[in-house]
Every structure is written in structure tokens, then in C-alpha cells.
mmCIF file of C-alpha atoms in Angstrom:
data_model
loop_
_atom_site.group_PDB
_atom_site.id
_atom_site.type_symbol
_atom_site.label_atom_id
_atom_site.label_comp_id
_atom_site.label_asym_id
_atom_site.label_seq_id
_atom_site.Cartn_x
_atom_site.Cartn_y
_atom_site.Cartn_z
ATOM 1 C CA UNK A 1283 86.070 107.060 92.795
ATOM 2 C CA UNK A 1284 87.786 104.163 90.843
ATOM 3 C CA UNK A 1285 90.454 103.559 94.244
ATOM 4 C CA UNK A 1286 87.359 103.507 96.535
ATOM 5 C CA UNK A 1287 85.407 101.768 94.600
ATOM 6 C CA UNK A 1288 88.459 98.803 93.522
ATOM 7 C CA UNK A 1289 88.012 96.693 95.982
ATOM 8 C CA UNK A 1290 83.961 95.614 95.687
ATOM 9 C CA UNK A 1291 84.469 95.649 91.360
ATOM 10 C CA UNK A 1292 87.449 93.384 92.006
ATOM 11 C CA UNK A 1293 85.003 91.376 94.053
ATOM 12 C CA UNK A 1294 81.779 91.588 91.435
ATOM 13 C CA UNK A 1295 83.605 91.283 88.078
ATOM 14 C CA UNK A 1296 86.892 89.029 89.180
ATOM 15 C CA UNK A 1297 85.843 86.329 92.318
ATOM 16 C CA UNK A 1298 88.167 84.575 94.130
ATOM 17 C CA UNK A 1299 87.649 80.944 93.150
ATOM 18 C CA UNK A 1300 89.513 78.371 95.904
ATOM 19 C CA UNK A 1301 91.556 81.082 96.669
ATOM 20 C CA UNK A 1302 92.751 81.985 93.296
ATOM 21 C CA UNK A 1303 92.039 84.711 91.181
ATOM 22 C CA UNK A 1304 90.669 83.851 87.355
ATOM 23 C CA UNK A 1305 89.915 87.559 85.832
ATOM 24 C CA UNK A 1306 92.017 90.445 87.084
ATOM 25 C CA UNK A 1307 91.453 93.871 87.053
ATOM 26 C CA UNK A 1308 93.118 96.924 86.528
ATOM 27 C CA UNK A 1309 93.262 100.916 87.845
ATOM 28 C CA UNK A 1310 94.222 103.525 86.473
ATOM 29 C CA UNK A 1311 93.814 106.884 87.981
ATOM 30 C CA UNK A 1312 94.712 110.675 86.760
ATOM 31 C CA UNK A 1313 95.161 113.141 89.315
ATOM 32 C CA UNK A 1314 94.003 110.998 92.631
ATOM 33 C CA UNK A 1315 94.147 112.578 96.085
ATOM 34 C CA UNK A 1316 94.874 110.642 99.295
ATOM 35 C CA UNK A 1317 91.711 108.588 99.232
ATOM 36 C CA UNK A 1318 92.185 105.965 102.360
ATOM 37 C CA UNK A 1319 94.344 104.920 105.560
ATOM 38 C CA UNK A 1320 96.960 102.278 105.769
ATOM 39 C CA UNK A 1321 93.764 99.812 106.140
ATOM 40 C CA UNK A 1322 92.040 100.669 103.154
ATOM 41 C CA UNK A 1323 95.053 100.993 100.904
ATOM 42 C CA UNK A 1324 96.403 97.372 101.566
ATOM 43 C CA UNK A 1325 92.800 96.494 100.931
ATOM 44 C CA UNK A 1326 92.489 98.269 98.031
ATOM 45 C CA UNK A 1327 95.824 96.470 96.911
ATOM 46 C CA UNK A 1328 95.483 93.456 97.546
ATOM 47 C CA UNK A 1329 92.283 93.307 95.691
ATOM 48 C CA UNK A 1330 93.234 95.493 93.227
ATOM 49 C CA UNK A 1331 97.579 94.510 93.166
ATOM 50 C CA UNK A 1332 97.706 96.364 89.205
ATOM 51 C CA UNK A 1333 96.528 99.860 90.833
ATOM 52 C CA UNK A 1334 98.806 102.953 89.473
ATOM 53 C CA UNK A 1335 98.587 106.873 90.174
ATOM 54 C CA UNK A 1336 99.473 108.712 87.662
ATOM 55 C CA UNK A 1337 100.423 112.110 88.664
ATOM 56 C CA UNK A 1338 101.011 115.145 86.443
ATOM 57 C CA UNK A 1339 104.254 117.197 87.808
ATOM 58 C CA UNK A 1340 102.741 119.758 90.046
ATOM 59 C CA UNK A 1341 99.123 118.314 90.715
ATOM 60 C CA UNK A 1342 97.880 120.130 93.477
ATOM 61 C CA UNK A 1343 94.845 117.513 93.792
ATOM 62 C CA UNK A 1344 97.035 114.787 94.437
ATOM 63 C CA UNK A 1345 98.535 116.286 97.010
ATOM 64 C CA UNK A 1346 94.982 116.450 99.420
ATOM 65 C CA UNK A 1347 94.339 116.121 101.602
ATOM 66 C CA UNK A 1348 97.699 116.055 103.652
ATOM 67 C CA UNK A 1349 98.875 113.016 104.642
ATOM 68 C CA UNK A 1350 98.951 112.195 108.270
ATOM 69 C CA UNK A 1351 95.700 113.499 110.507
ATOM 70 C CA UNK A 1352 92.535 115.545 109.029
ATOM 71 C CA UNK A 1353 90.925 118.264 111.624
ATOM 72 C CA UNK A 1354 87.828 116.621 110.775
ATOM 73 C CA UNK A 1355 88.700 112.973 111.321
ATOM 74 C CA UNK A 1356 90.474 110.844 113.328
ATOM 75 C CA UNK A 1357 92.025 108.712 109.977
ATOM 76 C CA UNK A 1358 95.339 109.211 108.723
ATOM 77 C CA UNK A 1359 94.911 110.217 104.634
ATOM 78 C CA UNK A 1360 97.912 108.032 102.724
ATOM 79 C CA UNK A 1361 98.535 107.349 98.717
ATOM 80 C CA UNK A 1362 97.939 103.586 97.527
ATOM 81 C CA UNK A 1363 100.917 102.711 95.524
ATOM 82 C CA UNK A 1364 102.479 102.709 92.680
ATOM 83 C CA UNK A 1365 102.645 106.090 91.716
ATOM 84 C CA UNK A 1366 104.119 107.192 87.968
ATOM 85 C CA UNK A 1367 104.816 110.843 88.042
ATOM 86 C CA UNK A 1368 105.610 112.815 85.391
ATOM 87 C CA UNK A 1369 107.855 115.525 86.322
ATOM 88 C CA UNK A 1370 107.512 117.522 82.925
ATOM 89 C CA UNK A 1371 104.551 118.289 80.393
ATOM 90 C CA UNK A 1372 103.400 115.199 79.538
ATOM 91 C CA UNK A 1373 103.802 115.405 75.625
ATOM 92 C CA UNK A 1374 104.934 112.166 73.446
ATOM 93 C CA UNK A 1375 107.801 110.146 74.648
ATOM 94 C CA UNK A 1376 108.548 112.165 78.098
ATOM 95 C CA UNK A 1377 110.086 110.528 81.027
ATOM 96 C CA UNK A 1378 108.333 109.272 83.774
ATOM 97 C CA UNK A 1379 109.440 108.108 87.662
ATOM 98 C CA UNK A 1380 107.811 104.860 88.928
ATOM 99 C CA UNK A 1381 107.388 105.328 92.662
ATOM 100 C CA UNK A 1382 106.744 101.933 94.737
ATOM 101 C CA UNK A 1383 107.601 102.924 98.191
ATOM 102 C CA UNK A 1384 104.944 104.659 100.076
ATOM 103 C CA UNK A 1385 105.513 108.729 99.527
ATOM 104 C CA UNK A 1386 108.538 107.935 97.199
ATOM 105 C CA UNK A 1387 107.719 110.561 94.512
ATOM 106 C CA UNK A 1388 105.864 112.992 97.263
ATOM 107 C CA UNK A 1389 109.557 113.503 98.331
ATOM 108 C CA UNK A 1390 110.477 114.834 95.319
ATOM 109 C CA UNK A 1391 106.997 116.932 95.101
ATOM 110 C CA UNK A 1392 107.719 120.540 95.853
ATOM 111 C CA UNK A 1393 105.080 122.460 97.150
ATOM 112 C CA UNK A 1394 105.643 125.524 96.945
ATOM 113 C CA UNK A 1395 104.674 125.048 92.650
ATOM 114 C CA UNK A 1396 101.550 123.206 93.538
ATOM 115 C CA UNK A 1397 99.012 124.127 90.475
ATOM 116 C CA UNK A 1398 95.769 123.194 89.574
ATOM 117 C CA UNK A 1399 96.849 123.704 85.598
ATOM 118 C CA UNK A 1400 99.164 120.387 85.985
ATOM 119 C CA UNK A 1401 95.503 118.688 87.399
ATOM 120 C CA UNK A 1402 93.315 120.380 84.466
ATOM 121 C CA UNK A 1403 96.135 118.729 81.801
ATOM 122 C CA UNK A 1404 97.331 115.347 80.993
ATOM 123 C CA UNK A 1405 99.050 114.025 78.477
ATOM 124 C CA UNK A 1406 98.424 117.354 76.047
ATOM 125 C CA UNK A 1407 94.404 116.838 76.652
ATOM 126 C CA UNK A 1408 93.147 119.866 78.368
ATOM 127 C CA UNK A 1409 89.753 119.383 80.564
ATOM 128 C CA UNK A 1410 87.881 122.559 80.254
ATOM 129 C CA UNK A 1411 85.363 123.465 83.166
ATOM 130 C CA UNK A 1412 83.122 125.157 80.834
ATOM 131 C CA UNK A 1413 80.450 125.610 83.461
ATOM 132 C CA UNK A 1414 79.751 123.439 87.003
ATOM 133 C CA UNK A 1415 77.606 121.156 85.265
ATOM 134 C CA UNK A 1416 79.867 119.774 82.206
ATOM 135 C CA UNK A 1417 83.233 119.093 81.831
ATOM 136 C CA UNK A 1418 84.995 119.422 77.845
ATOM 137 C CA UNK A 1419 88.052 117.488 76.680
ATOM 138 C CA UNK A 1420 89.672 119.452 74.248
ATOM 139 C CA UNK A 1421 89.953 117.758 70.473
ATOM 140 C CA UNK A 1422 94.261 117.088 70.443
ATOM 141 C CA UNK A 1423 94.671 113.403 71.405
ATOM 142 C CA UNK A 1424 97.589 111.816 69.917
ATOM 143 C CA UNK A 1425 97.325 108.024 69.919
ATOM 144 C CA UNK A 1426 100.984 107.750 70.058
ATOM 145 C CA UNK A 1427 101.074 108.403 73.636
ATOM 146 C CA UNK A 1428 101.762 104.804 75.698
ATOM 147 C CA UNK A 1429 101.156 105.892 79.623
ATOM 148 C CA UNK A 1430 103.432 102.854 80.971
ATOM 149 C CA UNK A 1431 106.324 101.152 79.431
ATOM 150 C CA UNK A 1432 107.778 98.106 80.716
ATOM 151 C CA UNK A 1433 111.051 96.246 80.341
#
């Protein structure tokens, strides 16, 4: 919902002003599947250029739909970038890949260990689907955790 809706927030809450942004605006998303075309994605970035995807190793929703064409549709399903993938469990000081080319880390994605647990878990906070109607974060944050590091 936050990559769809990116573009018209960047528009309410940070308005071009003779061409120049003032306020920017940031996304970050957990566990995002494929939510736009090649369109919509360099829309989406161009409002929204400090978008990231973070991915927990095996994250079967991020990996949906397929990319390329839907049976349903006649649009092409492709990640925004930059993706930050995790390729182990997420606890306190783990390494991360930045991906910046389009389908960088899905490369390295293999699909044959797609799991939902890796969707249901990040960073150590488990999201438990107690019933259809509520969803339960369990009590173990640590507030060490930073998600991105920079140089």
C-alpha cells in the first residue's frame, strides 16, 4: 500500500515548488510484492527517489506475483528499486545486500526455499495471525537494530 500509494503522499505532503522539491519523503517497505509496471515504478521513483524494499531471505510474498505477464492482465508485474535483502535471520548486526539494478537480488533469490516464515519475521519481531481479523507483534524488539547503514 505505501509503493502505490508514494506517489499522490509525495504530491499532498511534499509539492513541487518551481520545480524543486522543499520536504521529501521517505518509503520503507517489509515484505513488498511486485506492485507496478515499468510506468508506475519510474513514477513511483521519481516521486518517491528514497524508496527501499526490504526483503527478508526467502520471502515468498516478495516474490508475487511473477515478474513479466499476469494471466489476468495484460501489465508486466516488476520491483521498484532499491532492494536491501537480507540473506540470513535478521538478528542484530547481520549483513545485508543493497540491490540497485532492476532484479539484482531476485538473481540471487532461490526459489525452490520460498517460505512464508521469512514474510511472517523481520528483524526477530514475529507477526502472529492470531485470527483473520487481527494481526499480533510479538513483545522482543531490540532497539539496537539500525535497518540501513551508510558510508
Amino acid at each position: 500500500m505505501s509503493a502505490l500509494a508514494g506517489p499522490k503522499i509525495a504530491q499532498i505532503i511534499a509539492p513541487k515548488k518551481n520545480g524543486i522539491n522543499h520536504r521529501r519523503i521517505s518509503i520503507y517497505t517489509f515484505g513488498e510484492p511486485r506492485v507496478g509496471d515499468h510506468q508506475f515504478n519510474h513514477v513511483l521513483e521519481t516521486a518517491v527517489p528514497e524508496i527501499y524494499r526490504i526483503i527478508h531471505k526467502h520471502d515468498i510474498v516478495a516474490q508475487i506475483p511473477p515478474p513479466g505477464m499476469t494471466p489476468f492482465t495484460k501489465s508486466q508485474y516488476f520491483h521498484h528499486q532499491t532492494e536491501i535483502w537480507y540473506n540470513n535471520d535478521m538478528t542484530d548486526g547481520e549483513s545485508f545486500m543493497i540491490c540497485s539494478k532492476k532484479n539484482e537480488c531476485d538473481e540471487t533469490f532461490l526459489k525452490t526455499h520460498a517460505n512464508i516464515n521469512d514474510h511472517l519475521t523481520y528483524f526477530n519481531i514475529k507477526i502472529q495471525l492470531n485470527n483473520l481479523q487481527q494481526c499480533v507483534v510479538a513483545p522482543s524488539i531490540s532497539t539496537k537494530s539500525s535497518i540501513i547503514r551508510r558510508n
